[in-house]
């Protein structure tokens, strides 16, 4: 059996069937989900890997350049040895480690979330300062992880994805400080008051974005988050030694 976003082909012993997937013109708003990598046994004794949403366990379906490229991305934590340091990446609960998928969706149901292909679709394994994981299906450029996340934050903001902009802004600061929240607190311990205030404000905006429910992330929130991100990054760049 082969499958693409537009067609499923199944070959039986004496005949084959092709099912064309019809999609409506209804455009769902861009969304972001935290997911984990599920490993499962294959018939040939190997391991298969797929994405499921954290907490709910919903199956996450998406297509990169091709199926092999997606499988390479999902296998990369094991090949690089990062799996031993990112155990939560394979667990349904907890957000210490995750794959963050953002973009427009074609299907958003109780058991499956299918993302559309296109420029809006981004994939990020985090939190990690390792630039090899950013924009997993994109061509890597020579930029640091903080620069990549800061660029992504601005791109999300320009496209009206304010929640994603806040999350990327916080990731830019975290990776610049060492990788995680406690690293930010440590690096900003002796920072001037305006820098420390910016760091706290950005954390507050990120907290709302992660646990968004009754409270929405609006444009002013994203503006404040990006300004705070730039203030902290400028301070870190001036005090890198």
PDB file of C-alpha atoms in Angstrom:
ATOM      1  CA  UNK A   1       0.000   0.000   0.000  1.00  0.00           C
ATOM      2  CA  UNK A   2       1.190   3.516  -0.821  1.00  0.00           C
ATOM      3  CA  UNK A   3      -0.271   6.770   0.414  1.00  0.00           C
ATOM      4  CA  UNK A   4       0.105  10.456  -0.362  1.00  0.00           C
ATOM      5  CA  UNK A   5      -1.928  13.489   0.688  1.00  0.00           C
ATOM      6  CA  UNK A   6      -4.102  12.962  -2.397  1.00  0.00           C
ATOM      7  CA  UNK A   7      -4.296   9.224  -3.073  1.00  0.00           C
ATOM      8  CA  UNK A   8      -4.211   5.796  -1.418  1.00  0.00           C
ATOM      9  CA  UNK A   9      -3.248   2.817  -3.593  1.00  0.00           C
ATOM     10  CA  UNK A  10      -3.806  -0.759  -2.424  1.00  0.00           C
ATOM     11  CA  UNK A  11      -2.694  -3.807  -4.437  1.00  0.00           C
ATOM     12  CA  UNK A  12      -4.368  -7.176  -3.787  1.00  0.00           C
ATOM     13  CA  UNK A  13      -3.472 -10.539  -5.276  1.00  0.00           C
ATOM     14  CA  UNK A  14      -5.667 -10.191  -8.389  1.00  0.00           C
ATOM     15  CA  UNK A  15      -6.618  -6.536  -8.550  1.00  0.00           C
ATOM     16  CA  UNK A  16      -5.690  -3.098  -7.290  1.00  0.00           C
ATOM     17  CA  UNK A  17      -7.685  -0.172  -5.990  1.00  0.00           C
ATOM     18  CA  UNK A  18      -6.899   3.522  -5.972  1.00  0.00           C
ATOM     19  CA  UNK A  19      -8.796   5.853  -3.679  1.00  0.00           C
ATOM     20  CA  UNK A  20      -8.555   9.556  -4.423  1.00  0.00           C
ATOM     21  CA  UNK A  21      -8.797  11.752  -1.349  1.00  0.00           C
ATOM     22  CA  UNK A  22     -11.221  14.612  -1.883  1.00  0.00           C
ATOM     23  CA  UNK A  23     -10.707  17.702   0.227  1.00  0.00           C
ATOM     24  CA  UNK A  24     -13.019  20.641   0.680  1.00  0.00           C
ATOM     25  CA  UNK A  25     -12.135  24.281   0.199  1.00  0.00           C
ATOM     26  CA  UNK A  26     -12.673  24.992   3.884  1.00  0.00           C
ATOM     27  CA  UNK A  27      -9.484  26.477   5.293  1.00  0.00           C
ATOM     28  CA  UNK A  28      -8.716  25.675   8.916  1.00  0.00           C
ATOM     29  CA  UNK A  29      -6.695  28.290  10.808  1.00  0.00           C
ATOM     30  CA  UNK A  30      -3.022  27.472  11.407  1.00  0.00           C
ATOM     31  CA  UNK A  31      -2.445  25.437  14.532  1.00  0.00           C
ATOM     32  CA  UNK A  32       0.437  24.054  16.556  1.00  0.00           C
ATOM     33  CA  UNK A  33       0.590  20.761  18.403  1.00  0.00           C
ATOM     34  CA  UNK A  34       3.129  19.201  20.724  1.00  0.00           C
ATOM     35  CA  UNK A  35       3.667  15.598  19.730  1.00  0.00           C
ATOM     36  CA  UNK A  36       5.739  12.611  20.725  1.00  0.00           C
ATOM     37  CA  UNK A  37       7.411   9.851  18.707  1.00  0.00           C
ATOM     38  CA  UNK A  38       5.695   6.497  19.010  1.00  0.00           C
ATOM     39  CA  UNK A  39       7.777   3.437  18.195  1.00  0.00           C
ATOM     40  CA  UNK A  40       5.967   0.239  17.234  1.00  0.00           C
ATOM     41  CA  UNK A  41       6.976  -3.230  16.052  1.00  0.00           C
ATOM     42  CA  UNK A  42       6.884  -4.070  12.347  1.00  0.00           C
ATOM     43  CA  UNK A  43       6.254  -7.497  10.843  1.00  0.00           C
ATOM     44  CA  UNK A  44       9.920  -7.783   9.835  1.00  0.00           C
ATOM     45  CA  UNK A  45      10.968  -7.277  13.488  1.00  0.00           C
ATOM     46  CA  UNK A  46      12.034  -3.709  12.806  1.00  0.00           C
ATOM     47  CA  UNK A  47      10.699  -0.552  14.413  1.00  0.00           C
ATOM     48  CA  UNK A  48       8.221   1.849  12.881  1.00  0.00           C
ATOM     49  CA  UNK A  49       7.891   5.438  14.036  1.00  0.00           C
ATOM     50  CA  UNK A  50       5.025   7.911  13.877  1.00  0.00           C
ATOM     51  CA  UNK A  51       3.859  11.069  15.597  1.00  0.00           C
ATOM     52  CA  UNK A  52       1.047  11.357  18.112  1.00  0.00           C
ATOM     53  CA  UNK A  53      -0.182  14.408  19.950  1.00  0.00           C
ATOM     54  CA  UNK A  54       0.931  14.819  23.526  1.00  0.00           C
ATOM     55  CA  UNK A  55      -1.756  14.053  26.144  1.00  0.00           C
ATOM     56  CA  UNK A  56      -4.564  13.196  23.673  1.00  0.00           C
ATOM     57  CA  UNK A  57      -2.662  10.539  21.707  1.00  0.00           C
ATOM     58  CA  UNK A  58      -4.191  11.707  18.408  1.00  0.00           C
ATOM     59  CA  UNK A  59      -2.315  10.520  15.316  1.00  0.00           C
ATOM     60  CA  UNK A  60      -0.428  13.311  13.537  1.00  0.00           C
ATOM     61  CA  UNK A  61      -0.226  12.872   9.751  1.00  0.00           C
ATOM     62  CA  UNK A  62       2.062  14.995   7.616  1.00  0.00           C
ATOM     63  CA  UNK A  63       4.208  14.651   4.543  1.00  0.00           C
ATOM     64  CA  UNK A  64       7.724  15.947   4.049  1.00  0.00           C
ATOM     65  CA  UNK A  65       9.610  15.797   0.779  1.00  0.00           C
ATOM     66  CA  UNK A  66       8.895  12.071   0.842  1.00  0.00           C
ATOM     67  CA  UNK A  67       8.124   9.268   3.282  1.00  0.00           C
ATOM     68  CA  UNK A  68      11.789   8.282   3.683  1.00  0.00           C
ATOM     69  CA  UNK A  69      12.707  11.823   4.674  1.00  0.00           C
ATOM     70  CA  UNK A  70      10.058  11.833   7.405  1.00  0.00           C
ATOM     71  CA  UNK A  71      11.274   8.500   8.759  1.00  0.00           C
ATOM     72  CA  UNK A  72      14.860   9.782   8.769  1.00  0.00           C
ATOM     73  CA  UNK A  73      13.784  12.757  10.861  1.00  0.00           C
ATOM     74  CA  UNK A  74      11.889  10.583  13.344  1.00  0.00           C
ATOM     75  CA  UNK A  75      14.874   8.220  13.614  1.00  0.00           C
ATOM     76  CA  UNK A  76      17.485  10.962  14.013  1.00  0.00           C
ATOM     77  CA  UNK A  77      17.368  11.187  17.859  1.00  0.00           C
ATOM     78  CA  UNK A  78      18.397   7.530  18.044  1.00  0.00           C
ATOM     79  CA  UNK A  79      21.119   7.821  15.397  1.00  0.00           C
ATOM     80  CA  UNK A  80      22.652  10.934  16.972  1.00  0.00           C
ATOM     81  CA  UNK A  81      22.433   9.655  20.533  1.00  0.00           C
ATOM     82  CA  UNK A  82      20.040  12.446  21.561  1.00  0.00           C
ATOM     83  CA  UNK A  83      17.444   9.844  22.549  1.00  0.00           C
ATOM     84  CA  UNK A  84      19.256   9.147  25.813  1.00  0.00           C
ATOM     85  CA  UNK A  85      18.961  12.817  26.796  1.00  0.00           C
ATOM     86  CA  UNK A  86      15.406  13.337  25.525  1.00  0.00           C
ATOM     87  CA  UNK A  87      13.422  10.474  27.020  1.00  0.00           C
ATOM     88  CA  UNK A  88      10.252  12.562  27.211  1.00  0.00           C
ATOM     89  CA  UNK A  89      10.282  12.776  23.417  1.00  0.00           C
ATOM     90  CA  UNK A  90       8.847   9.233  23.416  1.00  0.00           C
ATOM     91  CA  UNK A  91       6.310   9.748  26.188  1.00  0.00           C
ATOM     92  CA  UNK A  92       2.675  10.777  25.859  1.00  0.00           C
ATOM     93  CA  UNK A  93       2.683  13.054  28.892  1.00  0.00           C
ATOM     94  CA  UNK A  94       5.067  15.875  29.722  1.00  0.00           C
ATOM     95  CA  UNK A  95       6.492  18.694  27.609  1.00  0.00           C
ATOM     96  CA  UNK A  96      10.191  18.546  28.467  1.00  0.00           C
ATOM     97  CA  UNK A  97      10.896  17.115  25.011  1.00  0.00           C
ATOM     98  CA  UNK A  98       8.618  17.206  21.993  1.00  0.00           C
ATOM     99  CA  UNK A  99       8.158  17.584  18.250  1.00  0.00           C
ATOM    100  CA  UNK A 100       6.321  20.861  17.601  1.00  0.00           C
ATOM    101  CA  UNK A 101       4.340  20.758  14.352  1.00  0.00           C
ATOM    102  CA  UNK A 102       2.752  23.992  13.068  1.00  0.00           C
ATOM    103  CA  UNK A 103       0.706  24.806  10.005  1.00  0.00           C
ATOM    104  CA  UNK A 104      -2.673  24.598   8.344  1.00  0.00           C
ATOM    105  CA  UNK A 105      -4.725  21.434   8.721  1.00  0.00           C
ATOM    106  CA  UNK A 106      -6.883  19.502   6.258  1.00  0.00           C
ATOM    107  CA  UNK A 107      -8.402  17.227   8.902  1.00  0.00           C
ATOM    108  CA  UNK A 108      -8.817  18.027  12.591  1.00  0.00           C
ATOM    109  CA  UNK A 109     -10.854  15.274  14.252  1.00  0.00           C
ATOM    110  CA  UNK A 110     -10.947  13.483  17.583  1.00  0.00           C
ATOM    111  CA  UNK A 111      -8.439  10.817  16.495  1.00  0.00           C
ATOM    112  CA  UNK A 112      -6.331  12.289  13.671  1.00  0.00           C
ATOM    113  CA  UNK A 113      -4.793  15.620  12.684  1.00  0.00           C
ATOM    114  CA  UNK A 114      -3.680  15.918   9.040  1.00  0.00           C
ATOM    115  CA  UNK A 115      -1.455  18.875   8.137  1.00  0.00           C
ATOM    116  CA  UNK A 116      -1.384  20.467   4.693  1.00  0.00           C
ATOM    117  CA  UNK A 117       1.849  20.717   2.759  1.00  0.00           C
ATOM    118  CA  UNK A 118       3.145  24.189   2.046  1.00  0.00           C
ATOM    119  CA  UNK A 119       5.252  27.046   3.329  1.00  0.00           C
ATOM    120  CA  UNK A 120       3.235  27.314   6.553  1.00  0.00           C
ATOM    121  CA  UNK A 121       4.128  23.785   7.630  1.00  0.00           C
ATOM    122  CA  UNK A 122       7.098  23.686   9.996  1.00  0.00           C
ATOM    123  CA  UNK A 123       8.592  20.944  12.136  1.00  0.00           C
ATOM    124  CA  UNK A 124      10.758  21.442  15.176  1.00  0.00           C
ATOM    125  CA  UNK A 125      12.274  19.026  17.641  1.00  0.00           C
ATOM    126  CA  UNK A 126      12.863  20.708  20.942  1.00  0.00           C
ATOM    127  CA  UNK A 127      13.942  22.013  23.184  1.00  0.00           C
ATOM    128  CA  UNK A 128      17.487  21.658  21.894  1.00  0.00           C
ATOM    129  CA  UNK A 129      20.306  23.991  20.861  1.00  0.00           C
ATOM    130  CA  UNK A 130      21.274  21.575  18.094  1.00  0.00           C
ATOM    131  CA  UNK A 131      20.541  23.310  14.786  1.00  0.00           C
ATOM    132  CA  UNK A 132      20.435  19.958  12.995  1.00  0.00           C
ATOM    133  CA  UNK A 133      16.860  19.514  14.177  1.00  0.00           C
ATOM    134  CA  UNK A 134      15.376  22.853  13.178  1.00  0.00           C
ATOM    135  CA  UNK A 135      13.016  23.053  10.214  1.00  0.00           C
ATOM    136  CA  UNK A 136      13.412  19.333   9.780  1.00  0.00           C
ATOM    137  CA  UNK A 137      12.329  19.140   6.137  1.00  0.00           C
ATOM    138  CA  UNK A 138      13.950  22.404   5.047  1.00  0.00           C
ATOM    139  CA  UNK A 139      17.403  23.117   3.657  1.00  0.00           C
ATOM    140  CA  UNK A 140      19.674  23.998   6.546  1.00  0.00           C
ATOM    141  CA  UNK A 141      21.472  27.334   6.450  1.00  0.00           C
ATOM    142  CA  UNK A 142      24.507  28.532   8.325  1.00  0.00           C
ATOM    143  CA  UNK A 143      22.803  30.236  11.239  1.00  0.00           C
ATOM    144  CA  UNK A 144      22.717  29.569  14.940  1.00  0.00           C
ATOM    145  CA  UNK A 145      19.710  28.040  16.682  1.00  0.00           C
ATOM    146  CA  UNK A 146      18.750  31.373  18.336  1.00  0.00           C
ATOM    147  CA  UNK A 147      18.932  33.123  14.967  1.00  0.00           C
ATOM    148  CA  UNK A 148      16.773  30.429  13.384  1.00  0.00           C
ATOM    149  CA  UNK A 149      14.117  30.641  16.105  1.00  0.00           C
ATOM    150  CA  UNK A 150      14.154  34.451  16.028  1.00  0.00           C
ATOM    151  CA  UNK A 151      13.666  34.366  12.256  1.00  0.00           C
ATOM    152  CA  UNK A 152      10.826  31.876  12.651  1.00  0.00           C
ATOM    153  CA  UNK A 153       9.190  34.073  15.302  1.00  0.00           C
ATOM    154  CA  UNK A 154       9.187  37.057  12.963  1.00  0.00           C
ATOM    155  CA  UNK A 155       7.871  34.915  10.088  1.00  0.00           C
ATOM    156  CA  UNK A 156       5.006  33.638  12.240  1.00  0.00           C
ATOM    157  CA  UNK A 157       4.204  37.174  13.356  1.00  0.00           C
ATOM    158  CA  UNK A 158       4.181  38.522   9.807  1.00  0.00           C
ATOM    159  CA  UNK A 159       1.764  35.723   8.857  1.00  0.00           C
ATOM    160  CA  UNK A 160      -0.588  36.417  11.753  1.00  0.00           C
ATOM    161  CA  UNK A 161       0.313  33.295  13.741  1.00  0.00           C
ATOM    162  CA  UNK A 162       0.775  35.079  17.055  1.00  0.00           C
ATOM    163  CA  UNK A 163       0.792  32.019  19.297  1.00  0.00           C
ATOM    164  CA  UNK A 164       3.549  30.404  17.219  1.00  0.00           C
ATOM    165  CA  UNK A 165       5.478  33.685  17.214  1.00  0.00           C
ATOM    166  CA  UNK A 166       5.508  33.756  21.015  1.00  0.00           C
ATOM    167  CA  UNK A 167       6.643  30.139  21.244  1.00  0.00           C
ATOM    168  CA  UNK A 168       9.472  30.649  18.742  1.00  0.00           C
ATOM    169  CA  UNK A 169      10.581  33.831  20.513  1.00  0.00           C
ATOM    170  CA  UNK A 170      10.928  31.957  23.783  1.00  0.00           C
ATOM    171  CA  UNK A 171      12.823  29.140  22.059  1.00  0.00           C
ATOM    172  CA  UNK A 172      15.241  31.726  20.629  1.00  0.00           C
ATOM    173  CA  UNK A 173      16.057  32.942  24.131  1.00  0.00           C
ATOM    174  CA  UNK A 174      16.242  29.442  25.616  1.00  0.00           C
ATOM    175  CA  UNK A 175      18.682  28.190  22.975  1.00  0.00           C
ATOM    176  CA  UNK A 176      20.786  31.345  23.323  1.00  0.00           C
ATOM    177  CA  UNK A 177      21.062  30.703  27.066  1.00  0.00           C
ATOM    178  CA  UNK A 178      21.858  26.995  26.832  1.00  0.00           C
ATOM    179  CA  UNK A 179      18.673  25.153  25.970  1.00  0.00           C
ATOM    180  CA  UNK A 180      16.100  25.229  28.775  1.00  0.00           C
ATOM    181  CA  UNK A 181      14.194  27.484  31.145  1.00  0.00           C
ATOM    182  CA  UNK A 182      16.629  27.126  34.080  1.00  0.00           C
ATOM    183  CA  UNK A 183      19.462  28.204  31.755  1.00  0.00           C
ATOM    184  CA  UNK A 184      17.606  31.443  31.016  1.00  0.00           C
ATOM    185  CA  UNK A 185      17.227  32.163  34.731  1.00  0.00           C
ATOM    186  CA  UNK A 186      20.923  31.462  35.297  1.00  0.00           C
ATOM    187  CA  UNK A 187      22.147  33.635  32.404  1.00  0.00           C
ATOM    188  CA  UNK A 188      19.907  36.562  33.377  1.00  0.00           C
ATOM    189  CA  UNK A 189      20.615  36.403  37.107  1.00  0.00           C
ATOM    190  CA  UNK A 190      22.939  39.437  36.979  1.00  0.00           C
ATOM    191  CA  UNK A 191      21.323  41.169  33.999  1.00  0.00           C
ATOM    192  CA  UNK A 192      20.117  44.784  34.153  1.00  0.00           C
ATOM    193  CA  UNK A 193      16.569  45.290  35.368  1.00  0.00           C
ATOM    194  CA  UNK A 194      15.128  45.937  31.897  1.00  0.00           C
ATOM    195  CA  UNK A 195      16.654  42.735  30.527  1.00  0.00           C
ATOM    196  CA  UNK A 196      15.448  40.652  33.477  1.00  0.00           C
ATOM    197  CA  UNK A 197      11.985  42.158  33.108  1.00  0.00           C
ATOM    198  CA  UNK A 198      11.985  41.300  29.398  1.00  0.00           C
ATOM    199  CA  UNK A 199      12.931  37.707  30.179  1.00  0.00           C
ATOM    200  CA  UNK A 200      10.137  37.368  32.736  1.00  0.00           C
ATOM    201  CA  UNK A 201       7.598  38.957  30.393  1.00  0.00           C
ATOM    202  CA  UNK A 202       8.560  36.609  27.587  1.00  0.00           C
ATOM    203  CA  UNK A 203       8.195  33.613  29.897  1.00  0.00           C
ATOM    204  CA  UNK A 204       4.733  34.827  30.881  1.00  0.00           C
ATOM    205  CA  UNK A 205       3.667  35.152  27.249  1.00  0.00           C
ATOM    206  CA  UNK A 206       5.072  31.703  26.490  1.00  0.00           C
ATOM    207  CA  UNK A 207       3.188  30.215  29.456  1.00  0.00           C
ATOM    208  CA  UNK A 208      -0.087  31.587  28.090  1.00  0.00           C
ATOM    209  CA  UNK A 209       0.739  30.253  24.611  1.00  0.00           C
ATOM    210  CA  UNK A 210       1.520  26.752  25.876  1.00  0.00           C
ATOM    211  CA  UNK A 211      -1.612  26.521  28.009  1.00  0.00           C
ATOM    212  CA  UNK A 212      -3.844  28.549  25.728  1.00  0.00           C
ATOM    213  CA  UNK A 213      -7.471  27.867  26.497  1.00  0.00           C
ATOM    214  CA  UNK A 214      -9.834  30.639  27.503  1.00  0.00           C
ATOM    215  CA  UNK A 215      -7.021  33.160  27.000  1.00  0.00           C
ATOM    216  CA  UNK A 216      -5.993  33.861  23.412  1.00  0.00           C
ATOM    217  CA  UNK A 217      -2.620  35.101  22.218  1.00  0.00           C
ATOM    218  CA  UNK A 218      -3.294  38.329  20.330  1.00  0.00           C
ATOM    219  CA  UNK A 219      -1.113  40.630  18.227  1.00  0.00           C
ATOM    220  CA  UNK A 220      -0.052  42.886  21.146  1.00  0.00           C
ATOM    221  CA  UNK A 221       1.147  39.797  23.042  1.00  0.00           C
ATOM    222  CA  UNK A 222       3.278  38.733  20.092  1.00  0.00           C
ATOM    223  CA  UNK A 223       4.666  42.261  19.671  1.00  0.00           C
ATOM    224  CA  UNK A 224       5.738  42.331  23.317  1.00  0.00           C
ATOM    225  CA  UNK A 225       7.228  38.839  23.070  1.00  0.00           C
ATOM    226  CA  UNK A 226       9.336  39.653  20.016  1.00  0.00           C
ATOM    227  CA  UNK A 227      10.546  42.927  21.538  1.00  0.00           C
ATOM    228  CA  UNK A 228      11.465  41.120  24.749  1.00  0.00           C
ATOM    229  CA  UNK A 229      13.240  38.404  22.726  1.00  0.00           C
ATOM    230  CA  UNK A 230      15.334  40.981  20.889  1.00  0.00           C
ATOM    231  CA  UNK A 231      16.216  42.815  24.092  1.00  0.00           C
ATOM    232  CA  UNK A 232      17.448  39.624  25.738  1.00  0.00           C
ATOM    233  CA  UNK A 233      19.307  38.407  22.628  1.00  0.00           C
ATOM    234  CA  UNK A 234      21.059  41.789  22.276  1.00  0.00           C
ATOM    235  CA  UNK A 235      22.156  41.582  25.904  1.00  0.00           C
ATOM    236  CA  UNK A 236      23.453  38.037  25.488  1.00  0.00           C
ATOM    237  CA  UNK A 237      25.338  38.978  22.319  1.00  0.00           C
ATOM    238  CA  UNK A 238      27.023  41.916  24.100  1.00  0.00           C
ATOM    239  CA  UNK A 239      27.944  39.689  27.062  1.00  0.00           C
ATOM    240  CA  UNK A 240      28.864  36.491  25.217  1.00  0.00           C
ATOM    241  CA  UNK A 241      32.381  36.467  26.624  1.00  0.00           C
TER     242      UNK A 241
END
